[in-house]
XYZ file of C-alpha atoms in Angstrom:
682
model
C 61.832 59.994 28.326
C 59.456 59.423 31.211
C 55.784 58.489 31.047
C 52.621 58.789 33.168
C 49.917 56.135 32.307
C 46.228 56.232 33.175
C 43.799 53.294 32.743
C 40.091 53.693 32.988
C 37.915 50.533 32.943
C 34.467 51.001 31.493
C 31.613 48.521 30.921
C 32.467 48.060 27.317
C 36.093 49.376 26.734
C 39.184 49.863 28.883
C 40.856 53.239 27.923
C 44.547 53.852 28.281
C 46.449 57.066 27.971
C 50.224 57.666 28.181
C 51.697 61.133 28.260
C 55.460 61.676 27.764
C 57.643 64.431 29.095
C 57.089 66.567 25.992
C 53.242 66.352 26.446
C 52.671 64.001 23.601
C 49.456 61.998 24.272
C 49.114 58.404 23.110
C 45.899 56.618 23.689
C 44.269 53.264 22.856
C 41.168 51.263 23.702
C 40.868 47.507 24.551
C 37.826 45.390 25.202
C 36.885 45.349 28.963
C 36.879 41.885 30.698
C 34.138 41.949 33.330
C 35.265 38.469 34.702
C 38.603 39.997 35.654
C 39.188 43.700 34.845
C 42.933 43.052 35.289
C 43.010 41.018 32.039
C 41.671 43.890 29.947
C 44.029 46.281 31.839
C 47.042 44.215 30.883
C 45.760 43.708 27.298
C 45.470 47.425 26.954
C 49.007 47.940 28.154
C 50.184 45.594 25.418
C 48.404 47.783 22.884
C 49.727 50.978 24.439
C 53.247 49.899 24.237
C 52.803 49.050 20.518
C 51.414 52.541 19.945
C 54.240 54.170 21.807
C 56.765 51.977 19.940
C 58.423 50.379 22.958
C 58.402 46.905 24.368
C 56.022 46.712 27.435
C 58.913 46.191 29.901
C 60.720 49.197 28.610
C 57.544 51.415 28.618
C 56.839 50.417 32.240
C 60.482 50.820 33.427
C 60.191 54.428 32.144
C 56.749 55.095 33.674
C 56.617 57.178 36.931
C 53.007 56.480 37.895
C 50.073 54.394 36.765
C 46.752 55.922 37.661
C 43.603 53.724 37.609
C 39.884 54.093 37.524
C 37.834 50.962 38.022
C 34.296 49.556 38.349
C 35.085 46.774 40.742
C 32.948 48.383 43.572
C 30.306 49.665 41.238
C 29.798 46.268 39.686
C 29.707 44.530 43.122
C 26.818 46.822 44.199
C 24.940 46.670 40.869
C 25.235 42.851 40.714
C 24.905 42.286 44.405
C 28.147 40.180 44.386
C 30.020 41.552 47.269
C 31.316 39.887 50.376
C 29.063 38.151 52.994
C 28.966 40.970 55.588
C 28.031 40.920 59.321
C 27.064 43.984 61.204
C 27.704 44.851 64.813
C 25.711 47.783 66.085
C 24.309 49.216 69.343
C 21.720 46.967 70.889
C 18.266 47.943 69.694
C 19.563 49.521 66.455
C 20.054 46.515 64.257
C 17.150 47.438 61.852
C 18.552 50.867 60.788
C 19.347 49.403 57.309
C 15.752 48.567 56.695
C 14.268 51.679 58.425
C 16.414 53.813 56.320
C 15.644 57.536 56.821
C 11.858 56.892 56.649
C 11.644 57.581 52.973
C 11.267 55.373 49.875
C 13.578 55.881 46.921
C 10.351 56.624 44.911
C 8.038 57.928 47.434
C 4.961 58.121 45.167
C 5.407 54.530 43.796
C 2.978 52.528 45.921
C 4.004 49.288 44.235
C 7.768 49.770 44.734
C 9.274 46.516 46.058
C 11.507 46.825 49.114
C 15.145 46.064 48.272
C 16.831 43.607 50.591
C 19.579 45.090 52.686
C 23.157 44.091 51.898
C 23.206 42.559 55.493
C 20.242 40.234 56.180
C 18.773 40.531 59.643
C 20.243 37.180 60.831
C 23.766 38.686 60.245
C 22.991 41.822 62.300
C 24.034 41.626 65.955
C 23.187 44.096 68.667
C 25.941 44.797 71.172
C 25.272 46.119 74.744
C 26.968 49.513 74.716
C 25.980 53.166 74.457
C 27.719 56.499 73.798
C 25.817 59.791 74.320
C 25.616 62.439 71.484
C 28.288 64.424 73.455
C 30.765 61.600 73.534
C 30.153 60.587 77.138
C 29.792 56.858 77.924
C 26.189 56.016 78.797
C 26.702 52.230 78.908
C 30.183 50.611 78.945
C 30.878 47.984 76.267
C 29.716 44.634 77.554
C 32.346 42.137 76.696
C 30.035 39.171 77.191
C 27.542 40.625 74.678
C 30.429 41.410 72.242
C 31.803 37.925 72.597
C 28.406 36.358 71.823
C 28.011 38.688 68.725
C 31.485 37.657 67.491
C 30.707 33.962 67.975
C 27.543 34.495 65.894
C 29.666 36.029 63.068
C 32.008 33.118 63.257
C 29.220 30.574 63.035
C 27.808 32.338 59.969
C 31.098 32.417 58.268
C 31.094 36.103 57.289
C 33.927 37.478 54.989
C 33.759 41.019 56.358
C 32.473 42.847 59.383
C 30.944 46.309 59.696
C 30.940 47.978 63.041
C 28.650 50.991 63.567
C 27.851 52.021 67.105
C 25.550 54.797 68.087
C 27.408 58.229 68.250
C 30.827 56.757 67.652
C 31.644 59.857 65.529
C 32.019 61.602 68.860
C 33.814 58.933 70.768
C 35.198 55.771 68.972
C 36.528 54.053 72.039
C 34.018 51.191 71.860
C 34.531 50.655 68.105
C 38.309 50.439 68.688
C 37.869 47.869 71.492
C 35.550 45.885 69.260
C 38.115 45.959 66.514
C 40.754 44.389 68.751
C 38.413 41.730 69.805
C 37.400 40.805 66.210
C 41.021 40.628 65.106
C 41.845 38.317 67.981
C 38.818 35.963 67.332
C 38.797 36.306 63.481
C 42.276 37.043 62.235
C 42.353 38.028 58.571
C 38.650 39.104 58.211
C 38.111 42.547 56.793
C 36.659 44.983 59.425
C 35.250 48.442 58.631
C 34.611 50.825 61.507
C 32.093 53.747 61.054
C 34.498 55.995 62.967
C 37.083 55.365 60.191
C 34.816 55.297 57.234
C 32.536 58.171 58.017
C 32.745 59.821 61.454
C 29.756 62.050 61.065
C 26.106 62.556 62.287
C 23.193 60.852 60.641
C 22.882 57.240 61.752
C 21.502 55.647 58.628
C 23.901 57.260 56.328
C 26.888 56.277 58.542
C 25.680 52.696 59.002
C 24.870 52.300 55.201
C 28.211 53.703 54.118
C 30.152 51.487 56.541
C 28.220 48.405 55.273
C 28.962 49.298 51.724
C 32.616 49.688 52.519
C 32.698 46.203 54.194
C 30.708 44.747 51.292
C 33.166 45.775 48.557
C 36.514 45.975 50.447
C 37.470 42.342 50.101
C 36.825 42.388 46.247
C 38.873 45.755 45.942
C 41.691 44.208 48.015
C 41.893 41.114 45.946
C 41.738 42.874 42.634
C 44.265 45.693 43.393
C 46.757 43.415 45.074
C 46.576 40.993 42.090
C 46.917 43.914 39.708
C 50.030 45.221 41.611
C 51.572 41.776 41.201
C 50.974 41.704 37.516
C 52.398 45.199 36.935
C 55.494 44.398 39.024
C 55.994 41.208 37.043
C 55.679 43.122 33.755
C 58.393 45.573 34.894
C 56.639 48.469 36.645
C 58.218 49.689 39.866
C 56.316 52.821 40.668
C 53.146 53.576 42.482
C 49.695 52.416 41.337
C 47.343 55.254 42.305
C 43.480 54.801 42.377
C 41.046 57.517 41.549
C 38.353 58.169 44.212
C 34.770 59.400 43.731
C 35.848 62.829 44.952
C 38.214 63.218 41.970
C 41.478 62.778 43.830
C 43.833 59.786 43.791
C 45.450 57.695 46.537
C 47.514 54.660 46.933
C 46.132 51.123 46.906
C 46.133 50.714 50.663
C 43.909 53.741 50.956
C 41.532 52.397 48.286
C 41.279 49.164 50.285
C 40.701 51.003 53.636
C 38.110 53.343 52.252
C 36.681 51.095 49.504
C 33.289 52.727 49.297
C 35.098 55.832 48.155
C 35.892 54.136 44.771
C 32.228 53.545 43.763
C 32.368 56.505 41.168
C 36.050 55.894 40.417
C 35.753 55.867 36.618
C 33.400 58.816 36.013
C 35.496 60.952 38.343
C 38.364 61.072 35.906
C 36.151 62.530 33.198
C 35.067 65.449 35.431
C 38.739 66.074 36.456
C 39.541 66.177 32.731
C 36.659 68.491 32.162
C 37.886 70.834 34.758
C 41.265 71.029 33.018
C 39.655 71.680 29.647
C 37.476 74.386 31.080
C 40.664 76.106 32.133
C 42.390 75.543 28.828
C 39.365 76.688 26.753
C 38.722 79.613 29.030
C 35.169 78.272 29.354
C 34.485 78.219 33.107
C 30.825 77.079 32.776
C 30.588 73.545 31.138
C 28.307 70.590 31.328
C 30.264 67.491 31.071
C 28.593 64.736 28.899
C 30.404 61.415 28.876
C 28.783 58.677 26.698
C 30.283 55.196 26.827
C 29.159 51.814 25.819
C 26.798 51.203 28.780
C 26.059 54.519 30.450
C 26.081 58.313 30.211
C 27.522 60.471 33.055
C 26.519 64.185 33.336
C 27.777 66.844 35.655
C 28.425 70.601 35.896
C 31.556 72.719 36.124
C 30.495 76.135 37.430
C 33.079 79.092 37.514
C 35.804 76.474 36.764
C 34.951 74.349 39.736
C 33.370 70.944 40.188
C 30.359 70.331 42.421
C 30.766 67.728 45.362
C 27.908 66.075 46.996
C 27.545 63.770 50.043
C 24.096 62.588 49.119
C 24.914 59.815 46.691
C 23.243 56.546 46.121
C 24.435 53.609 44.174
C 22.236 50.637 43.395
C 19.836 52.152 45.945
C 22.566 52.056 48.623
C 23.350 55.342 50.410
C 27.074 56.254 50.288
C 27.445 59.557 52.300
C 31.008 60.245 51.266
C 32.108 63.301 49.334
C 31.863 62.573 45.607
C 31.565 64.419 42.451
C 28.002 65.389 41.642
C 27.494 63.073 38.676
C 24.204 61.916 37.284
C 24.479 58.596 35.547
C 21.903 57.265 32.965
C 21.603 53.726 31.648
C 22.167 54.955 28.148
C 25.151 54.324 25.986
C 26.326 52.970 22.576
C 25.474 49.427 23.653
C 21.932 50.232 24.921
C 19.492 47.739 23.546
C 16.360 48.846 21.660
C 13.062 46.948 22.121
C 9.423 47.388 21.082
C 6.916 47.497 23.880
C 3.126 47.159 23.957
C 1.209 49.935 21.999
C 3.814 50.210 19.172
C 6.299 52.201 21.477
C 10.080 51.969 21.499
C 12.285 51.794 24.487
C 16.109 52.079 24.581
C 18.170 50.884 27.530
C 18.988 50.622 30.410
C 20.056 47.065 29.408
C 23.204 47.131 27.419
C 24.983 44.630 25.159
C 28.311 45.459 26.900
C 31.562 44.334 25.254
C 30.439 40.664 25.215
C 28.530 39.953 23.022
C 28.293 43.631 22.184
C 26.202 45.183 19.367
C 25.169 43.075 16.479
C 27.493 44.834 14.116
C 30.495 43.660 16.132
C 29.873 40.180 14.909
C 30.466 38.613 18.458
C 27.138 36.935 18.764
C 24.990 39.983 19.710
C 21.333 39.512 18.725
C 19.613 42.617 19.965
C 19.765 45.939 17.990
C 21.548 48.784 19.912
C 22.317 52.458 19.537
C 25.704 51.569 17.882
C 23.900 49.361 15.336
C 21.598 52.252 14.615
C 24.575 54.512 13.986
C 26.077 52.107 11.512
C 22.640 51.732 9.665
C 22.350 55.560 9.451
C 25.764 55.898 7.978
C 27.242 57.758 11.076
C 29.934 55.072 11.576
C 32.246 53.826 8.825
C 31.970 49.991 8.883
C 35.453 49.812 7.350
C 37.296 52.170 9.654
C 36.099 51.057 13.130
C 38.958 51.128 15.700
C 41.371 52.339 12.984
C 40.379 49.621 10.622
C 41.329 46.868 13.055
C 37.655 45.699 13.123
C 34.976 45.797 10.548
C 31.328 46.417 11.402
C 28.593 44.253 9.862
C 26.102 46.827 8.482
C 24.012 44.162 6.722
C 23.414 42.263 9.993
C 22.448 45.532 11.748
C 20.166 46.554 8.917
C 18.423 43.220 9.064
C 17.869 43.551 12.862
C 16.393 46.987 12.491
C 14.101 45.621 9.689
C 12.681 43.244 12.382
C 12.427 46.107 14.870
C 10.781 48.384 12.370
C 8.282 45.664 11.427
C 7.207 45.318 15.084
C 6.872 49.110 15.181
C 5.146 49.472 11.854
C 7.947 51.462 10.168
C 10.958 50.658 7.885
C 14.455 49.933 9.042
C 15.786 53.441 8.666
C 12.909 54.966 10.545
C 13.420 52.480 13.380
C 17.138 53.356 13.582
C 16.417 57.045 13.569
C 13.756 56.493 16.129
C 16.384 54.853 18.320
C 18.619 57.894 18.191
C 15.715 60.183 18.957
C 14.719 58.226 21.990
C 18.278 58.179 23.141
C 18.761 61.895 22.607
C 15.533 62.628 24.522
C 16.678 60.482 27.527
C 20.042 62.271 27.492
C 18.498 65.666 27.307
C 16.336 64.922 30.352
C 19.471 63.857 32.203
C 21.025 67.249 31.514
C 17.882 68.963 32.616
C 18.006 66.951 35.839
C 21.510 68.385 36.532
C 20.449 71.971 35.533
C 16.887 72.993 35.134
C 15.600 71.043 38.213
C 18.143 72.790 40.274
C 17.278 76.295 39.020
C 20.210 76.479 36.560
C 19.703 77.574 32.940
C 21.703 75.245 30.707
C 21.743 77.773 27.877
C 24.558 79.746 29.647
C 26.801 76.638 29.561
C 28.965 75.043 26.986
C 28.475 71.350 26.425
C 31.705 69.179 26.668
C 31.177 65.864 24.811
C 33.532 62.948 25.408
C 33.388 59.237 25.644
C 33.510 57.076 22.545
C 29.743 57.681 21.607
C 29.209 61.279 22.636
C 30.205 62.885 19.324
C 27.261 61.407 17.491
C 24.716 62.922 19.877
C 26.306 66.124 21.255
C 25.339 68.736 18.766
C 21.681 67.574 18.577
C 21.440 67.595 22.371
C 22.713 71.082 22.461
C 20.179 72.108 19.801
C 17.348 70.454 21.895
C 18.432 72.371 24.992
C 19.022 75.739 23.451
C 22.794 75.581 24.014
C 25.004 77.323 21.494
C 28.477 75.934 22.171
C 29.891 72.374 22.104
C 33.568 71.318 22.709
C 34.992 67.964 21.670
C 38.689 67.368 22.545
C 40.862 65.064 20.385
C 41.159 62.610 23.234
C 37.341 62.649 23.689
C 37.072 58.932 23.698
C 39.607 58.435 26.507
C 39.011 61.710 28.416
C 38.165 59.963 31.731
C 41.650 58.332 31.628
C 43.381 61.557 30.508
C 41.623 63.448 33.205
C 43.176 61.114 35.855
C 46.542 62.589 34.847
C 45.433 66.109 35.776
C 44.296 65.280 39.295
C 46.198 65.200 42.673
C 46.660 62.959 45.676
C 43.731 63.529 48.087
C 42.641 62.370 51.523
C 39.229 63.362 52.882
C 38.514 63.872 56.516
C 35.168 64.715 58.085
C 33.936 65.430 61.566
C 30.551 66.468 62.826
C 30.376 69.827 64.636
C 26.705 70.852 64.850
C 25.528 74.423 65.607
C 24.095 77.666 64.105
C 26.863 79.885 62.661
C 26.261 82.910 65.070
C 26.399 80.578 68.259
C 29.530 78.522 67.385
C 32.745 78.799 69.467
C 35.110 80.200 66.880
C 38.166 78.911 68.795
C 36.732 75.364 68.892
C 36.038 75.393 65.315
C 39.512 76.620 64.452
C 41.079 73.996 66.681
C 38.979 71.201 65.010
C 40.130 72.230 61.570
C 43.768 72.529 62.693
C 43.657 69.003 64.176
C 42.072 67.524 61.054
C 44.654 69.219 58.825
C 47.474 67.979 60.953
C 46.205 64.406 60.977
C 45.746 64.442 57.182
C 49.227 65.703 56.580
C 50.762 63.066 58.939
C 48.954 60.371 57.107
C 49.917 61.547 53.651
C 53.617 62.078 54.640
C 53.955 58.370 55.226
C 53.820 57.778 51.385
C 54.273 61.121 49.794
C 57.183 63.698 50.229
C 55.969 66.456 47.871
C 54.069 69.641 48.413
C 51.003 69.120 50.634
C 48.155 71.580 51.075
C 44.874 71.512 53.015
C 41.492 72.542 51.654
C 38.807 73.379 54.141
C 35.137 73.266 53.749
C 31.906 72.853 55.682
C 28.710 70.945 55.211
C 26.024 73.595 55.906
C 22.228 73.993 55.522
C 19.385 76.106 56.780
C 17.843 74.896 59.921
C 14.586 73.496 58.310
C 16.544 71.700 55.485
C 17.375 67.941 55.510
C 20.454 67.877 53.256
C 23.640 70.036 53.401
C 25.733 71.617 50.748
C 29.540 71.831 50.581
C 30.900 75.412 51.302
C 34.629 76.078 50.640
C 36.164 78.160 53.434
C 38.762 79.687 51.145
C 40.728 82.225 52.846
C 38.452 82.793 55.829
C 40.472 83.182 58.998
C 38.838 81.161 61.724
C 40.718 83.001 64.367
C 39.166 86.329 63.322
C 36.153 87.707 65.273
C 34.013 87.949 62.050
C 34.879 84.424 60.848
C 31.424 83.156 61.228
C 29.826 86.141 59.545
C 32.031 85.413 56.554
C 31.162 81.797 56.580
C 27.446 82.826 56.598
C 28.015 84.908 53.490
C 29.988 82.202 51.835
C 27.145 79.723 52.443
C 24.524 82.109 51.050
C 26.586 82.589 47.893
C 26.985 78.960 47.247
C 23.301 78.283 48.001
C 22.391 80.983 45.577
C 24.752 79.524 42.949
C 23.358 76.014 43.289
C 19.627 76.819 43.839
C 19.112 80.318 42.627
C 18.003 81.786 46.070
C 19.216 82.270 49.558
C 17.718 83.452 52.814
C 19.951 86.163 54.351
C 17.492 86.659 57.317
C 18.209 83.044 58.539
C 21.206 81.696 60.286
C 22.754 78.676 58.510
C 23.831 75.551 60.364
C 27.264 74.009 60.357
C 26.886 70.317 60.345
C 30.247 68.775 59.427
C 33.724 70.140 59.166
C 35.765 68.778 56.206
C 39.356 68.896 55.297
C 40.815 67.661 51.976
C 44.592 66.978 52.335
C 46.023 67.313 48.789
C 49.379 66.164 47.544
C 50.398 68.149 44.532
C 51.515 65.971 41.646
C 53.429 67.141 38.632
C 51.160 68.920 36.053
C 50.700 67.676 32.605
C 53.099 69.133 30.167
C 51.546 71.600 27.701
C 49.260 69.930 25.068
C 51.051 69.955 21.659
C 49.606 72.511 19.213
C 48.804 72.258 15.495
C 49.427 75.820 14.544
C 52.023 74.939 11.973
C 49.745 72.502 10.127
C 48.084 73.122 6.814
C 44.208 72.718 6.715
C 43.228 69.132 6.126
C 41.220 68.377 2.943
C 38.256 66.024 3.316
C 39.305 62.379 3.106
C 36.080 61.516 1.444
C 32.262 61.720 1.432
C 29.640 59.527 3.020
C 25.951 59.311 2.786
C 24.332 59.814 6.173
C 20.609 59.561 7.068
C 19.326 62.817 8.638
C 15.636 62.536 7.806
C 16.783 61.630 4.341
C 20.027 60.686 2.735
C 22.558 63.383 2.414
C 26.212 63.635 1.516
C 28.544 64.518 4.274
C 32.253 65.425 4.021
C 34.418 63.226 6.130
C 37.571 64.656 7.905
C 40.327 63.004 9.884
C 40.203 64.371 13.447
C 44.019 64.109 13.957
C 44.766 66.061 10.843
C 42.778 69.136 11.517
C 44.879 72.425 11.618
C 44.477 75.293 14.056
C 41.674 77.745 12.890
C 40.301 75.267 10.267
C 36.502 75.697 9.895
C 34.094 72.844 9.023
C 30.496 73.244 7.985
C 27.802 70.615 8.694
C 26.731 68.198 7.502
C 30.067 66.630 8.118
C 31.805 63.908 10.023
C 35.071 64.174 11.882
C 36.640 60.697 12.527
C 39.483 59.347 14.607
C 40.255 55.705 15.483
C 38.163 55.850 18.571
C 35.440 58.327 18.065
C 33.266 60.078 15.506
C 31.705 63.567 15.612
C 28.586 64.389 13.651
C 28.023 67.975 12.591
C 24.509 68.567 11.347
C 23.261 71.273 8.919
C 23.888 74.764 10.462
C 26.712 73.550 12.790
C 30.109 75.173 12.305
C 33.186 73.689 13.895
C 36.527 75.496 14.369
C 39.712 73.548 15.205
C 41.443 75.058 18.263
C 45.180 75.511 18.597
C 45.298 71.997 19.968
C 43.254 70.491 17.108
C 39.999 70.171 19.192
C 36.583 71.024 17.927
C 34.892 74.178 19.137
C 31.442 73.991 17.631
C 28.923 76.807 17.206
C 25.541 74.953 17.181
C 23.155 75.919 14.339
C 19.445 76.310 14.683
C 18.642 73.128 12.823
């Protein structure tokens, strides 16, 4: 028997999934350890080995791959705890980080405080050199100027260096010469070149992304190299693969080199899993709704495909790398509820996290959270949390909501119900941001609920948005980890090539894509000997627009005379799909050529079915508060049979998640034992 294991570190829990050669899925959760994510990782492996029924050394010896989603880069940015970075840039351009693109994050907020850049001004050094936009040398690299800048970096004791010279995306000779000089003078220091990290047009985006890469790379390197050592000591001899923000995976060395590409590492696994479920459920249009302990991640799957974007920010820092288009809210099971002036209630974005956690966990938490509200309302069974390994303290949670209710002028139950209403409203606005604000009607989508806390909110959210279908898979609480097992090795390459579609040299465009595909294949072949394919796309926009959209080239033959006409039609179709309009009378502009080099990994074996199982009887009844106390039948999620129908109000429980069906909801178990829910009017 061989296994593949995926580990996803979240803010509250670390999720682990093992799939064997027969397709059997085993999953567990362990508490995350923010001080060192590797501790929670290894603790989770111990639990996973117990669940599989093998000693850890034997399990790891039989494991072909370990895939990992992490929040090291994310936390470093959010907490401003990255490396001390110095920046070398073209003389006269040291203030790009503060000038940004000339816009504020909240342009109508006149009191918005300016965020300090990751590299303070005294650590930014201008170097005398200049490339022109066509790649010709305007001013040769002045070695005396460079040596003075490097001496300044040494004097300041920086731990990493970002190098971003003007127009280096067209000619990187000066950045390469600078790299050699830094390595000679400062051996061992981490260096990020913009021509490696993001060789494309738009100066601020390129500089910002390179700085972010330098800021998080030393932390990523230390964490992953330490984790590899621990895994090897525990008996694992295979590769550790890291999931990137674009949804693909790559070895540790690539994650260190392009560290900024791991900022959305964890949520990317959920969307990869969502795409697989869309295929299995024959539901090509899904909104993915992932609720964990500290945050909620929302995205769209349209026509079975995920949406990529290069216009991401994290902690107000621009990261212009391709990433899955995910909207993240500071709303989760651990979100803290507080009264504010005027008798109003706020929920989040502050979270109790895993330590101390919600009050009901009994770990020292003192602020009421969404999870505490769920216990008070009867949605969670205090005696069956985490399969009975932990008992929730409902009395302590009820007392806290009594105090919160007193501050709001209501009783404890009304306060707890109010917390759920506020949370649901915030989540609904997040879904509208992904859909309605982009001209997309959410009512034509199904809602895929996953993450440990999604099941308590998902049907009510669908009702609020007029959506009729909700899907909750059996492995909902660990879907981000499971999703990593459905993805592929992936390297992204980008090169700016600016011009209107009808004026471009087709031969030059074809040659560029061929070179990029060849380079990607050569790099991947150094650590992968399986099937490799290249996916081509282009960043395109209308001439008056500021931001581009990603357009897949598909089977367009760039050698054909009508190649650019076909590319124009592909852009119009994609623009219409995303924004509900296109302008056929205008010529679109190609800005960047992109090639994704993909190494095809073995697919997951077929998910086991439950067609031979008898319908499960309710395992009991529990009083839940839905505007008033009502009895709800309780079912064991793992015991449901294919075709079994459940009517709300009801609760469907597993060790790691609970799904609430309200009055009017009707759930049918699929052949895999998942919930396919028809949402009632309410």
